[in-house]
Short mmCIF file of C-alpha atoms in Angstrom, two decimals:
data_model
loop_
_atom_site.label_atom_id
_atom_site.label_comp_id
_atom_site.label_asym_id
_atom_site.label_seq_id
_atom_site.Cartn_x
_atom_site.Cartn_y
_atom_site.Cartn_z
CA UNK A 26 -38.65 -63.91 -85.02
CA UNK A 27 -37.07 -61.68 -87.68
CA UNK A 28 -37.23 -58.01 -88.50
CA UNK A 29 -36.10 -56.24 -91.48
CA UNK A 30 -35.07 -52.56 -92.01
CA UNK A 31 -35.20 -50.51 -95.37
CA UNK A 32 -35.09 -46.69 -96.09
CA UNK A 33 -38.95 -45.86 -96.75
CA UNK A 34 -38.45 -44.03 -100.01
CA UNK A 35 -35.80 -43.07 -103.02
CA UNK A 36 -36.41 -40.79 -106.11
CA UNK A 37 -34.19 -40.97 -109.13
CA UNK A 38 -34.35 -40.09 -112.65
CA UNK A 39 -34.96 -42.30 -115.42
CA UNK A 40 -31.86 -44.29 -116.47
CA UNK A 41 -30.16 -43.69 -113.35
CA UNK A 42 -29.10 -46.40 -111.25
CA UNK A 43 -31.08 -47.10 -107.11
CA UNK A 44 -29.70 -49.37 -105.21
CA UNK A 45 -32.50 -50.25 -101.88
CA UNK A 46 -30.47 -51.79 -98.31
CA UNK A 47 -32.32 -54.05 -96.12
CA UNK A 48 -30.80 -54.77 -93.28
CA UNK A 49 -32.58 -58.06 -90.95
CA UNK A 50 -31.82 -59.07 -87.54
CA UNK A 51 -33.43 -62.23 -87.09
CA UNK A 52 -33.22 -66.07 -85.83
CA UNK A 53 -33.79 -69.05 -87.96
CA UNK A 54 -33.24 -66.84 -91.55
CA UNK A 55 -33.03 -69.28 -94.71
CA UNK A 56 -32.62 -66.72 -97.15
CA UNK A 57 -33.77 -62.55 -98.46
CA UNK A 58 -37.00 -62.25 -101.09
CA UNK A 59 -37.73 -59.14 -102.84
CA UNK A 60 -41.37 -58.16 -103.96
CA UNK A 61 -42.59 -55.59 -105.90
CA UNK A 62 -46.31 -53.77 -105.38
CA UNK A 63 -47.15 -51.24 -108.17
CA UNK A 64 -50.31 -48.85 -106.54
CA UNK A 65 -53.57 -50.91 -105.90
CA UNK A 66 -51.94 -54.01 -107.15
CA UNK A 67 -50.09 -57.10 -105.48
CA UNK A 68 -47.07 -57.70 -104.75
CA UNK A 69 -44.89 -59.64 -106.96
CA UNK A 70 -41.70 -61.89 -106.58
CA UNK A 71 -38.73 -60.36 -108.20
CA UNK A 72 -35.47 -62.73 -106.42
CA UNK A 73 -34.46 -64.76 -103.72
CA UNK A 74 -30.85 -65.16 -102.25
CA UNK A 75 -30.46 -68.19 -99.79
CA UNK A 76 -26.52 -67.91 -100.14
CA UNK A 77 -23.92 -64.54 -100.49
CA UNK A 78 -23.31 -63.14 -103.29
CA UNK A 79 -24.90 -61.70 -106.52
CA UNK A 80 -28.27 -63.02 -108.05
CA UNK A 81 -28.57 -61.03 -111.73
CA UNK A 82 -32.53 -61.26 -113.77
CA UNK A 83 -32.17 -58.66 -116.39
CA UNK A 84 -32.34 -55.28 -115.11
CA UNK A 85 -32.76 -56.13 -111.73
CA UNK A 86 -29.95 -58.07 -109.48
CA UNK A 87 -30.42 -58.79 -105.40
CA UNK A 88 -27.10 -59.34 -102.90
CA UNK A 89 -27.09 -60.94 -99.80
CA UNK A 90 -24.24 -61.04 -97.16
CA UNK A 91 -25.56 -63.13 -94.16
CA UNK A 92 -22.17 -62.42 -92.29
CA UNK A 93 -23.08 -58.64 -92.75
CA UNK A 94 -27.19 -59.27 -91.77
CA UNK A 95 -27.71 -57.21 -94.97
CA UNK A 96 -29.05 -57.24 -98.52
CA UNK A 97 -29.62 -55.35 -101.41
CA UNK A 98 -32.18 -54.49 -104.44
CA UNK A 99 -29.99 -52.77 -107.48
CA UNK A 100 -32.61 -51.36 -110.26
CA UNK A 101 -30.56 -50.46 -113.30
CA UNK A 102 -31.81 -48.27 -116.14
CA UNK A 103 -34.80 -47.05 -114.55
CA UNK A 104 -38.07 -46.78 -116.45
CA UNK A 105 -41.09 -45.39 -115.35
CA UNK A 106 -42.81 -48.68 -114.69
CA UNK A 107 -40.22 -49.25 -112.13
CA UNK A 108 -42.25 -46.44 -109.79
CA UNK A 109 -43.69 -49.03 -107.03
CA UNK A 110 -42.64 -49.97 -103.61
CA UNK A 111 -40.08 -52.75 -102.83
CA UNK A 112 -40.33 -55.41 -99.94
CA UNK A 113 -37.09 -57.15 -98.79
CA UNK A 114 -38.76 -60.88 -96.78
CA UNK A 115 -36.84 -62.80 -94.67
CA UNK A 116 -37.45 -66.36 -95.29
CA UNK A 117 -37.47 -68.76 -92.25
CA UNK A 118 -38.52 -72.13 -91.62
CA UNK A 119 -41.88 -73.65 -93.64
CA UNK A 120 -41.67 -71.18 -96.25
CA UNK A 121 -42.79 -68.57 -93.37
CA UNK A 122 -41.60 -65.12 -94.64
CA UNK A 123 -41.43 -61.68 -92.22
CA UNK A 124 -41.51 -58.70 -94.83
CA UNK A 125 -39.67 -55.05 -94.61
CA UNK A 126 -41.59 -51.99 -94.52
CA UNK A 127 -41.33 -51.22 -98.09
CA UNK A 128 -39.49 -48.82 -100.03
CA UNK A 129 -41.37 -46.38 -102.39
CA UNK A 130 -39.09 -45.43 -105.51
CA UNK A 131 -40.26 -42.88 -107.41
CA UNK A 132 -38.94 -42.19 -111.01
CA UNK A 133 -38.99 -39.09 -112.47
CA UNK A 134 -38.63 -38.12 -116.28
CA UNK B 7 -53.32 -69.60 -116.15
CA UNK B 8 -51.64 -69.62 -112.97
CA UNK B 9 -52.85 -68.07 -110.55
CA UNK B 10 -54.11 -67.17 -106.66
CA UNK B 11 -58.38 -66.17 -106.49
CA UNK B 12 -59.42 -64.47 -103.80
CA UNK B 13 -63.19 -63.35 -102.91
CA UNK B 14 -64.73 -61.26 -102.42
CA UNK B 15 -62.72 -58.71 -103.90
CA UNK B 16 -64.35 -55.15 -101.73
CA UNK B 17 -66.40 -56.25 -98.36
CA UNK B 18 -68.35 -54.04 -96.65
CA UNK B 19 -69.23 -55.43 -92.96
CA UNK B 20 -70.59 -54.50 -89.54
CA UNK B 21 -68.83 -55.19 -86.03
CA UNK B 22 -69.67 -58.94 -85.37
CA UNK B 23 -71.09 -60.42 -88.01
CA UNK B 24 -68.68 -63.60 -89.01
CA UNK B 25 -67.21 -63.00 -92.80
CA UNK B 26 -64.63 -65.48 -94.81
CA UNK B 27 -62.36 -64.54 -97.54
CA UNK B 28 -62.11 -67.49 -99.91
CA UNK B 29 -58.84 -68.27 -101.22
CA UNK B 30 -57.97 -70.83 -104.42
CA UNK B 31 -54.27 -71.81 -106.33
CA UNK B 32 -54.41 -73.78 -109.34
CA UNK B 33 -50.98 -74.45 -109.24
CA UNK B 34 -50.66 -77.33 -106.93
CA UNK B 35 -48.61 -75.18 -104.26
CA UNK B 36 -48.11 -76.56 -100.65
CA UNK B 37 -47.35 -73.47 -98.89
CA UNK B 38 -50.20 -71.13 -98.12
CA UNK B 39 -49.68 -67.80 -96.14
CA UNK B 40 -52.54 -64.66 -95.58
CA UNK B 41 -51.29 -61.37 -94.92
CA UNK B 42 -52.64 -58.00 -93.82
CA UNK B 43 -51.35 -54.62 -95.32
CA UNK B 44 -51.88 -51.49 -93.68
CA UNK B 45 -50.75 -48.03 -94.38
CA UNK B 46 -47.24 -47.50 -92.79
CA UNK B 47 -47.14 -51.09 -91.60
CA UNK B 48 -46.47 -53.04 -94.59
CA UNK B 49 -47.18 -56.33 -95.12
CA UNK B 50 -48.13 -58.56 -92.02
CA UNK B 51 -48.16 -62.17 -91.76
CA UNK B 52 -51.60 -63.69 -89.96
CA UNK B 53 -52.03 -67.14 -90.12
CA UNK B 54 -49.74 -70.03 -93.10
CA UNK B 55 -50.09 -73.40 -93.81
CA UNK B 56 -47.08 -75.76 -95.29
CA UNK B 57 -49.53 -78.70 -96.72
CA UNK B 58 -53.30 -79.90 -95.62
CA UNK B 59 -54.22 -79.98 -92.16
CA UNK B 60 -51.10 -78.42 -91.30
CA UNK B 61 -51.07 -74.42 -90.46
CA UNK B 62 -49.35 -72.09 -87.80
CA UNK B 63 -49.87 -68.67 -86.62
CA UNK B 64 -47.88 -65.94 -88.31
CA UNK B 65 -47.63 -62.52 -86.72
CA UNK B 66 -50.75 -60.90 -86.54
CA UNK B 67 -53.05 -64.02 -85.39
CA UNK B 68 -55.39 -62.60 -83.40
CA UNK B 69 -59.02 -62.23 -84.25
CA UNK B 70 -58.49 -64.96 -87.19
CA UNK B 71 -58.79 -68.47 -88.35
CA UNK B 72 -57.74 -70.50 -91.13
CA UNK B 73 -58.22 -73.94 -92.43
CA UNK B 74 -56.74 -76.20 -95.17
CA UNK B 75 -58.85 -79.13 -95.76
CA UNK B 76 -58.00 -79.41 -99.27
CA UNK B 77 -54.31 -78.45 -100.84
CA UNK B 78 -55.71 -75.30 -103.07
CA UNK B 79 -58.42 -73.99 -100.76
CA UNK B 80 -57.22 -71.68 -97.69
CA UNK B 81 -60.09 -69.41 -96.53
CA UNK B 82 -59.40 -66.80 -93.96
CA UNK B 83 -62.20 -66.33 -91.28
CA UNK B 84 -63.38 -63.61 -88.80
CA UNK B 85 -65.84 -65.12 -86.39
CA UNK B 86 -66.50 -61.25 -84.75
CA UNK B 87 -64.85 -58.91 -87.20
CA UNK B 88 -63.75 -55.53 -85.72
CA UNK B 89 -62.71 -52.37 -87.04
CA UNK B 90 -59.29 -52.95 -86.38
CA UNK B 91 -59.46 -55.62 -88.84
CA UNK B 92 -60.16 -52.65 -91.49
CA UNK B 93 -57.30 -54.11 -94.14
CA UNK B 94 -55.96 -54.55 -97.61
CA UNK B 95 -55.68 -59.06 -97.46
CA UNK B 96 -53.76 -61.00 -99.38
CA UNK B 97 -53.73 -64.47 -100.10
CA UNK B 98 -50.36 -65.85 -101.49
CA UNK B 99 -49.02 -69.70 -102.35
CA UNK B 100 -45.75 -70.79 -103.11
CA UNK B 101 -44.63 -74.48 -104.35
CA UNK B 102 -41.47 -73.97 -101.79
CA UNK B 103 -39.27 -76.15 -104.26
CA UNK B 104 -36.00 -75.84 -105.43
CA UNK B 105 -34.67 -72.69 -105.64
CA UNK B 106 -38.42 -71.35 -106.18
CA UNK B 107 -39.54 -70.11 -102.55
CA UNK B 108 -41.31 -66.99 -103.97
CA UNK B 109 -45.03 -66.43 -103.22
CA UNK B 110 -47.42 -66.10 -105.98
CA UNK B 111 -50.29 -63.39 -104.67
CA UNK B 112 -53.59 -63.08 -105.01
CA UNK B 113 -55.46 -59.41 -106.12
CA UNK B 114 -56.48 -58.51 -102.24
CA UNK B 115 -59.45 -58.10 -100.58
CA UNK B 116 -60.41 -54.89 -99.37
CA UNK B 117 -62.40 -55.13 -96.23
CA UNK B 118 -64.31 -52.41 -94.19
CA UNK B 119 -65.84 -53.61 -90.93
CA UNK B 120 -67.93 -50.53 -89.49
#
């Protein structure tokens, strides 16, 4: 099976720059998801690594260093509307995916 | 538009009495995966399915069952609900494709079980 470790919560200003670890021991692992779940809604998909390196979608990038059985969600120029909770998923075999705890980011003005 | 239904959207139940979320995609997506979230837990995977007729128990199994008889239906049953089983659901599908593996979710059900 896998488990996944991330802090549970990070505040930061608008503008400023968060980056959210998740760390996963785990057997079988294909590749790191990150989700996004804004209060009372559902999570969405934000990025998927299956190999190392840097995946960039506009203000958002993900890492992944399967050597290092670690990952990363970097959130550049805050806004506001980034205030939500972050899930790192470990993929595995048939699409199966074992989620982090979530991590709440809270911007403030 | 795209998208994951689920139904009902707030249940209300007593101890026993047998309940099932419906799920739908319209999107033609072979992978199918419920999940419970609960305060401090996060998200929990119960039961997913990788095509029709073909499902596996996730981590949280117990108390549940699931069938896919047809590609975009995957309904999520509780024969003798319990309050333990008070949750936030989600329904998710994913086409698993490419370099696509991310899950498209649906709007949760809440469910109470007294």
């Amino acid at each position: 099976g896998q488990s996944l470790e991330q802090p549970s919560e990070v505040t930061a200003v608008e503008g400023a720059i968060v980056q959210i670890n998740c760390t996963y021991q785990t057997s079988g692992f294909y590749g790191l998801s990150w989700y996004q779940q804004h209060d009372g809604g559902a999570p969405t998909f934000l990025s998927y690594n299956a190999l190392d390196g840097l995946e960039e979608t506009g203000r958002f990038s993900s890492f992944l260093s399967r050597s290092d059985s670690y990952g990363y969600l970097l959130l550049q120029e805050l806004q506001m509307k980034d205030s939500a909770s972050y899930f790192c998923a470990g993929r595995a075999a048939g699409n199966k995916l074992t989620f982090g705890g979530g991590t709440r980011v809270l911007v403030k003005p | 538009e795209a998208q994951v239904t689920q139904n009902p959207r707030y249940l209300i139940t007593v101890t026993g009495k047998k309940l099932t979320v419906t799920c739908s995609q319209n999107m033609n997506h072979e992978y199918m995966s419920w999940y419970r979230q609960d305060p401090g837990l996060g998200l929990r995977q119960i039961y997913y399915s990788m095509n029709v007729e073909v499902t596996d128990k996730g981590d949280v199994p117990e108390g549940y069952k699931v069938s896919r008889k047809e590609k975009r239906n995957f309904p999520l049953i509780l024969e003798s609900p319990s309050p333990n089983q008070t949750s936030l659901y989600f329904c998710a599908s994913s086409s698993g494709g490419g370099h696509n593996y991310g899950y498209t979710f649906g709007s949760g059900t809440r469910l109470t079980v007294v």
